[in-house]
Coordinates of C-alpha atoms and ligand atoms in Angstrom, one line a residue:
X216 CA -9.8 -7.1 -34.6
X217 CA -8.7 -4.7 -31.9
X218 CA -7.7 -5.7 -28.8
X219 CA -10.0 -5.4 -25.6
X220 CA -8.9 -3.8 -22.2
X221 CA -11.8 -3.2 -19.4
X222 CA -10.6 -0.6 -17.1
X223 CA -13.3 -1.8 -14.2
X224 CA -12.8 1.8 -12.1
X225 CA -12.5 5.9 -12.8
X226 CA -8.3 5.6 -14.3
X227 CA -6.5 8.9 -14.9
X228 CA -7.1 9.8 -18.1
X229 CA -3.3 9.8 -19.5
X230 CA -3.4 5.8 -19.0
X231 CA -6.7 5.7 -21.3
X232 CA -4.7 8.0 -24.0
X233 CA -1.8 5.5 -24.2
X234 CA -3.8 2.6 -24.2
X235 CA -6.3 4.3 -26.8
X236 CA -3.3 5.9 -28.8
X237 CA -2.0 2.2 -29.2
X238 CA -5.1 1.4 -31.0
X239 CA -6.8 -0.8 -28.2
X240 CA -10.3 -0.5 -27.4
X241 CA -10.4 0.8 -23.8
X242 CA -13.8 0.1 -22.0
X243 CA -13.9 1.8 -18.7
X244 CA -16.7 1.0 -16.5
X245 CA -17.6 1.1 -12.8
X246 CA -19.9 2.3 -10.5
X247 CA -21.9 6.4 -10.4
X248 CA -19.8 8.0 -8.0
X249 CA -16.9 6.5 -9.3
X250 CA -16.8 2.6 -7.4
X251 CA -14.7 0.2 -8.6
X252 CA -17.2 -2.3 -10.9
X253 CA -18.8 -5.1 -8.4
X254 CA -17.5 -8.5 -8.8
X255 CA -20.6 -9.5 -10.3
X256 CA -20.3 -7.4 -13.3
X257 CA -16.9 -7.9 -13.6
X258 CA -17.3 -11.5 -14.6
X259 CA -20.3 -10.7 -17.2
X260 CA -17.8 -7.6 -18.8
X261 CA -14.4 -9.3 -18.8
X262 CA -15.4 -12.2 -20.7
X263 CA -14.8 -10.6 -24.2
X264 CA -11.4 -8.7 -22.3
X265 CA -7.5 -9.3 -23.4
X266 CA -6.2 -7.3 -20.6
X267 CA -7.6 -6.2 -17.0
X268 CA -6.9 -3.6 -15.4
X269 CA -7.8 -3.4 -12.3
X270 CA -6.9 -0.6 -9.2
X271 CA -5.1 -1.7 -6.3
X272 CA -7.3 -2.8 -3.6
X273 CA -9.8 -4.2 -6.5
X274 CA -10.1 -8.1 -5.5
X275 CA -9.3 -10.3 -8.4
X276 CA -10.5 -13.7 -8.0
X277 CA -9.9 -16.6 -9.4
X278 CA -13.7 -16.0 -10.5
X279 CA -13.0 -13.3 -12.5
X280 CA -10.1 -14.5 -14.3
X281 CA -11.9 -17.9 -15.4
X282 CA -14.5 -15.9 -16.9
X283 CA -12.1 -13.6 -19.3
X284 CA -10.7 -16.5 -21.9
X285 CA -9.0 -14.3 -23.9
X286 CA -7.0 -12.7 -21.0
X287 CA -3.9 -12.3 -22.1
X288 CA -2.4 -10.4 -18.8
X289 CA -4.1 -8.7 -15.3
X290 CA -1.9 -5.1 -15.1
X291 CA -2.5 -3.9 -12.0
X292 CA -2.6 -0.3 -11.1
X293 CA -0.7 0.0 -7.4
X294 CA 2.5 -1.6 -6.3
X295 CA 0.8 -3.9 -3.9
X296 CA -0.9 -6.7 -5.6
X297 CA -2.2 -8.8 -3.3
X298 CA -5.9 -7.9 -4.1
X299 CA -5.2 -10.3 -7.0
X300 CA -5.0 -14.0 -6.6
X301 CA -1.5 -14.4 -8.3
X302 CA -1.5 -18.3 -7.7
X303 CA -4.2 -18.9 -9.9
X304 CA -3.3 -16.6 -12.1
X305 CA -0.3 -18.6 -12.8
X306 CA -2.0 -21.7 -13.3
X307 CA -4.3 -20.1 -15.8
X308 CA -1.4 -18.6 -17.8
X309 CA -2.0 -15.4 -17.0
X310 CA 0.7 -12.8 -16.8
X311 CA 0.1 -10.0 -13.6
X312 CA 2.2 -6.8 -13.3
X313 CA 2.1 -3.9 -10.8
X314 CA 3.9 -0.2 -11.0
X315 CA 6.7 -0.6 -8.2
X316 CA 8.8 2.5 -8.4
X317 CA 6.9 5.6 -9.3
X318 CA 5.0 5.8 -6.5
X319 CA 8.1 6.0 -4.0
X320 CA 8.7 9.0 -2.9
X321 CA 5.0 10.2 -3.0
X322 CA 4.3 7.1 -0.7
X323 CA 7.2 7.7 1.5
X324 CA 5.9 11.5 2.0
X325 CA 2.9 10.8 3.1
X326 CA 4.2 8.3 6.1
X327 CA 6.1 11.0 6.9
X328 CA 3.5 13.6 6.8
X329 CA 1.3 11.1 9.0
X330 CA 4.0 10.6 11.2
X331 CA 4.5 14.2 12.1
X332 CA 0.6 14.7 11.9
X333 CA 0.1 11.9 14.6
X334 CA 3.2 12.9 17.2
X335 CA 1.9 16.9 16.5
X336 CA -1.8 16.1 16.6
X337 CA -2.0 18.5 13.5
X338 CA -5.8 17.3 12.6
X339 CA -6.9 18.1 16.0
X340 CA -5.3 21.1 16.5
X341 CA -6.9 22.4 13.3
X342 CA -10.2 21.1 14.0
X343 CA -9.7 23.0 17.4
X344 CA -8.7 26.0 16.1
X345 CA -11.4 26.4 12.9
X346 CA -14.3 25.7 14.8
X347 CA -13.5 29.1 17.5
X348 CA -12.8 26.7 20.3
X349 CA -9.4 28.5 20.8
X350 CA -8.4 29.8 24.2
X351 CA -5.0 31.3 25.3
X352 CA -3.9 28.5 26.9
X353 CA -5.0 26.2 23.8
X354 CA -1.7 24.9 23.5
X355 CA -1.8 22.8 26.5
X356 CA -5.0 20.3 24.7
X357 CA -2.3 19.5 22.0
X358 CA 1.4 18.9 23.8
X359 CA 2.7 16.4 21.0
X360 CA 6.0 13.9 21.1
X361 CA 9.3 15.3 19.2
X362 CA 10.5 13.7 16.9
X363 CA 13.7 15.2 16.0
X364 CA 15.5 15.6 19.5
X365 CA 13.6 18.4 20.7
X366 CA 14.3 19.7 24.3
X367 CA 15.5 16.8 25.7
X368 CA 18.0 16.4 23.4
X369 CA 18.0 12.6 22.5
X370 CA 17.7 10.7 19.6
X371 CA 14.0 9.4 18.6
X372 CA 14.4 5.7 17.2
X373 CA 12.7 5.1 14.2
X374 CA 11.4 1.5 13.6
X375 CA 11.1 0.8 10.1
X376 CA 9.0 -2.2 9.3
X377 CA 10.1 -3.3 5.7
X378 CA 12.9 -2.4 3.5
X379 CA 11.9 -2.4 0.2
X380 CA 11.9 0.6 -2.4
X381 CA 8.9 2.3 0.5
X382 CA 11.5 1.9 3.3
X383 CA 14.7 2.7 2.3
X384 CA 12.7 6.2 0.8
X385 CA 11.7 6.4 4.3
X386 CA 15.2 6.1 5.8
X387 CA 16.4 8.7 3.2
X388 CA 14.2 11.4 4.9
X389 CA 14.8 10.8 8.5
X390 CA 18.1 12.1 8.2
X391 CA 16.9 15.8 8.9
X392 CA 15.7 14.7 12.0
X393 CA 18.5 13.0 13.2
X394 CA 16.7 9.9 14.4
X395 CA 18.2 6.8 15.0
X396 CA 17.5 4.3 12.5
X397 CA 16.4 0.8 12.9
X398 CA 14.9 -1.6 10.4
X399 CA 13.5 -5.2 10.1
X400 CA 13.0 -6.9 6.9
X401 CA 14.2 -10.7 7.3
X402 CA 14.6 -10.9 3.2
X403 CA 16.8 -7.7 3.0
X404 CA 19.0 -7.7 5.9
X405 CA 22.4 -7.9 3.5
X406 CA 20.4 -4.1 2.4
X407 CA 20.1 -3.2 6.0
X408 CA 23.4 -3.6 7.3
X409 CA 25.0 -1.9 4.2
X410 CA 22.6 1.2 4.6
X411 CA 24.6 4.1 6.3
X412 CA 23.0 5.0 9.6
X413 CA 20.5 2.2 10.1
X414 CA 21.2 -0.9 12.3
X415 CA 19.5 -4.1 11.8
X416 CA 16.7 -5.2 14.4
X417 CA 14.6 -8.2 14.8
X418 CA 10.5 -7.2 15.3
X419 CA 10.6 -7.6 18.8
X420 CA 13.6 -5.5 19.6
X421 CA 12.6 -3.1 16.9
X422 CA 9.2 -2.8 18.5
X423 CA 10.8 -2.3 22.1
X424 CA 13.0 0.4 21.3
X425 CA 11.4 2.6 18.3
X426 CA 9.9 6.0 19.9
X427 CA 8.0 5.4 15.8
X428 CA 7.0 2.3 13.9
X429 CA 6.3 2.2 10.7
X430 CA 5.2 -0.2 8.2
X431 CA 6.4 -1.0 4.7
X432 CA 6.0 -4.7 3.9
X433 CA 3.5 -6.1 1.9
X434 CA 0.4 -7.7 2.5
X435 CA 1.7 -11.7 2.3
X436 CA 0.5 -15.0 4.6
X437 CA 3.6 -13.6 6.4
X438 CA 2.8 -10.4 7.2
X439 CA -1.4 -10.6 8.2
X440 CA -1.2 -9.5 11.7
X441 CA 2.3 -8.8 12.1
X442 CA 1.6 -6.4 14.3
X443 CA -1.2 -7.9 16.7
X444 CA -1.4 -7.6 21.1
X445 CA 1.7 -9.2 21.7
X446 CA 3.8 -7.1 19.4
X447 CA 1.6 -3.6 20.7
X448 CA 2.4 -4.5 24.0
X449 CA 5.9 -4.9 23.1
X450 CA 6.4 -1.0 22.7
X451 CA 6.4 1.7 24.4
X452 CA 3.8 3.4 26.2
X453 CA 4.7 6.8 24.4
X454 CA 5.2 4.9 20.9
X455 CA 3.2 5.7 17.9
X456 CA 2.8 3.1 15.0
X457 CA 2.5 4.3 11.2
X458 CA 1.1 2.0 8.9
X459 CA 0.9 3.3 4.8
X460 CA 1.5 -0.4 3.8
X461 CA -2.1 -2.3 3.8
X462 CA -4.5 -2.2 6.4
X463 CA -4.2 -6.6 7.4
X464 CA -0.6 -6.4 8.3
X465 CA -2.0 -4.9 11.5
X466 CA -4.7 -6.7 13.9
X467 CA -7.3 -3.4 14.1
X468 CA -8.9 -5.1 17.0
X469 CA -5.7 -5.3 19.0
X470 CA -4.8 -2.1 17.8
X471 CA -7.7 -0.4 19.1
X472 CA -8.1 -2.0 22.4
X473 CA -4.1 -1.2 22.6
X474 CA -4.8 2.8 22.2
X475 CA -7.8 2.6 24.0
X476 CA -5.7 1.3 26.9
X477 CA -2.8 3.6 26.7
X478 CA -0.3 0.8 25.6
X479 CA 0.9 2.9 22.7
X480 CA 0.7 6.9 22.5
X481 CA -1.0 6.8 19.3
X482 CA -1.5 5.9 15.7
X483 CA -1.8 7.4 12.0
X484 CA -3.2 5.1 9.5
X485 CA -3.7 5.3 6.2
X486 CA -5.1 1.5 4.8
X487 CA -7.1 -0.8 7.1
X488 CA -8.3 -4.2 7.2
X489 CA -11.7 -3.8 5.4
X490 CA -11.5 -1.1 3.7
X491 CA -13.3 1.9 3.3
X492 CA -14.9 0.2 6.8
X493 CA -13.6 1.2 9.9
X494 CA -13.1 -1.3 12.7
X495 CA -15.8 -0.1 15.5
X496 CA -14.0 2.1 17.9
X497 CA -11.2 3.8 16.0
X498 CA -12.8 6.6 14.6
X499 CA -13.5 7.9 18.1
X500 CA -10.4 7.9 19.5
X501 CA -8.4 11.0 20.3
X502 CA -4.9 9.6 19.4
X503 CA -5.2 8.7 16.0
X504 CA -5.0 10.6 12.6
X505 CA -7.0 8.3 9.9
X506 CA -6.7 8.7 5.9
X507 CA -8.5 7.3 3.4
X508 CA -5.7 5.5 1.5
X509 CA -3.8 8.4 -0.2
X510 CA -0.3 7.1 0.1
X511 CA 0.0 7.5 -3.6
X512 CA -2.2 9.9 -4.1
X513 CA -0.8 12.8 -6.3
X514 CA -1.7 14.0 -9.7
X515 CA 1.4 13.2 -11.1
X516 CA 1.8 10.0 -9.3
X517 CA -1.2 9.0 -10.1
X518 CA -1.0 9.7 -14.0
X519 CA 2.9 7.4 -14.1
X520 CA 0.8 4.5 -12.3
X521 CA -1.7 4.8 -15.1
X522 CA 1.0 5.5 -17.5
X523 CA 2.8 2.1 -16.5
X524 CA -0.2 0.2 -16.1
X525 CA -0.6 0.4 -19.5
X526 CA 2.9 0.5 -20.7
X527 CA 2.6 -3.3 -18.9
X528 CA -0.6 -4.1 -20.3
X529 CA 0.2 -3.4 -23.9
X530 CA 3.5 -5.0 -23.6
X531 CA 1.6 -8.0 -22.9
X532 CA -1.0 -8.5 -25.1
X533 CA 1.9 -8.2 -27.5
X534 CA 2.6 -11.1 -26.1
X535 CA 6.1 -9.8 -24.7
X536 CA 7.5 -9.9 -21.8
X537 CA 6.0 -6.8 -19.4
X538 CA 8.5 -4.7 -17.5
X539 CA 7.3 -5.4 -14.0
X540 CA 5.5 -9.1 -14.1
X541 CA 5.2 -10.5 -10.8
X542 CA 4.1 -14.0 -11.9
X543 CA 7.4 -14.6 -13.9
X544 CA 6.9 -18.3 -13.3
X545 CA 3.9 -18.1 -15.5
X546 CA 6.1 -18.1 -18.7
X547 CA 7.2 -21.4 -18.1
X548 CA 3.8 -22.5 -17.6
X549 CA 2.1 -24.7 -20.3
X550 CA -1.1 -22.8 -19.5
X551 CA 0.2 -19.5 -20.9
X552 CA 1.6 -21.4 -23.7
X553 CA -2.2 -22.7 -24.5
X554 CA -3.5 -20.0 -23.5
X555 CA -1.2 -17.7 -25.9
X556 CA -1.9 -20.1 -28.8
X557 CA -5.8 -20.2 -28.0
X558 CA -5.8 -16.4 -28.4
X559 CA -4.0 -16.4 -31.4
X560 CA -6.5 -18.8 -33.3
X561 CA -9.5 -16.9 -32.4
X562 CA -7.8 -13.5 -34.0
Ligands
DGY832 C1 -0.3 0.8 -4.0 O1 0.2 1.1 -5.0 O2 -0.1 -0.4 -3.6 C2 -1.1 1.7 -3.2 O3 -1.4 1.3 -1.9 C3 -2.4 2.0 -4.0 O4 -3.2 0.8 -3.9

């Protein structure tokens, strides 16, 4: 019998070719303008699934993963995977991969280009100048920070939050600008202070210093408001904070009563805390540039992550081990054992 994958959201269609071309049956379902499937369907469709796989941001619950039996493995589509619940996933025996790596230097682009968007106000200026607003003296709504060093010839510090695969991509590009290069990352300081041209920080001095912060950790019980009032009113008045990482690592409430105020200069944001909601007040203010979470969003980028997804997913309902597993402490698990041999009596 051929094997089962539900795809519960609109997937680029080179990850349904390999997945199809590997003779699984690939069910792809979700909403009429193209919403992820509700949690409610979910559980009805996945319980005849081997594999999930869902797109980053899509919760996985505990739920959802009881009510798929034959589940042989959750492949995530995204690098961060903390809409699934890996814990129980591990107790159930169920492998969970994500696709770290190919989405590097698209994601590390765009932080860049909302970096430069926030400190130039490029949005505004546009808006401004498409709608016929424009006046000689235009220039004077939309006098922006440097980053490089500009006419005052110092060094910006850049703050980099995180120094993972996102991060050190990050670091790579500032080089052109000639910044000065900070980072904090308490798990990869050896990495830091072996990097040419960045010095190691911890947050608070980071956050004093940096002229930009930006975020690369992931979402973890460590990292939920990271950034919250304390560490806003730790930087500078003319700061702006970046965050392409996921939207709970900053407190949105603190962060919007800090621009509101004038504590920081400004902010470009691409994930948030509930997304696609915005918290109430940030859409309306002047000093922010706000995306809708495109950090990996290019075609070709987009069509690896699918391609990988499925590279993981058929790895493991071959039952091998999957190139990027993220729960490798599930194959010592009795649970995957059972769970492996269940599957393989009902074939
Ligand atoms: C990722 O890969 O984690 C991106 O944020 C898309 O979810």
């Amino acid at each position: 019998m051929a094997r089962k994958v539900l795809v519960p959201w609109p997937i680029p269609k080179a990850g349904v070719d390999a997945l199809s071309r590997a003779g699984v049956d690939v069910l792809v379902i979700h909403g009429p303008r193209g919403e992820p499937l509700a949690e409610g369907q979910l559980i009805e469709t996945v319980k005849g699934a081997d594999l999930l796989l869902p797109r980053g941001g899509q919760r996985i619950r505990r739920e959802v993963m009881t009510a798929g039996p034959r589940l042989r493995g959750i492949a995530n589509y995204g690098v961060g995977y903390d809409n699934i619940d890996t814990k129980s996933a591990t107790e159930l025996g169920i492998p969970v991969t994500n696709t770290p790596g190919v989405l590097t230097d698209t994601t590390a682009d765009l932080a860049w280009a909302l970096l430069m968007a926030t400190a130039r106000m490029i949005p505004q200026a546009h808006s401004y100048t498409v709608s016929g607003q424009w006046q000689q003296d235009g220039w004077k709504r939309f006098m922006g920070l440097d980053i490089g060093p500009g006419g005052s010839r110092t060094r910006k510090v850049l703050g980099i939050v995180g120094f993972g695969r996102i991060g050190q991509a990050v670091m790579k590009r500032s080089r052109g600008f000639g910044m000065r290069v900070t980072a904090y990352d308490p798990y990869k300081r050896d990495a830091i202070e072996n990097s040419r041209g960045v010095e190691y920080r911890e947050l608070d001095e980071l956050l004093k210093e940096s002229d930009f912060v930006t975020l690369h950790c992931p979402l973890t019980e460590e990292t939920r408001h990271l950034i919250g009032k304390r560490e806003l009113h730790l930087m500078k008045s003319t700061a702006i904070l970046i965050n392409t990482s996921r939207g709970p690592v900053v407190d949105e409430t603190a962060l919007v009563a800090a621009l509101e105020q004038g504590r920081i200069a400004g902010a470009g944001l691409d994930v948030y805390e509930d997304e696609p909601r915005l918290s109430s007040g940030l859409s309306e203010l002047p000093n922010v540039v706000l995306l809708p979470h495109i950090g990996s969003a290019t075609v070709d980028t987009r069509e690896q992550m699918a391609l990988l997804a499925a590279k993981n997913g058929l790895a493991m309902l071959r039952g091998r081990r999957p190139p990027n597993v993220v729960n490798p402490e599930v194959y010592e698990s009795p649970a995957y054992n059972r769970r492996s041999k269940d599957r393989g009596a009902s074939d």
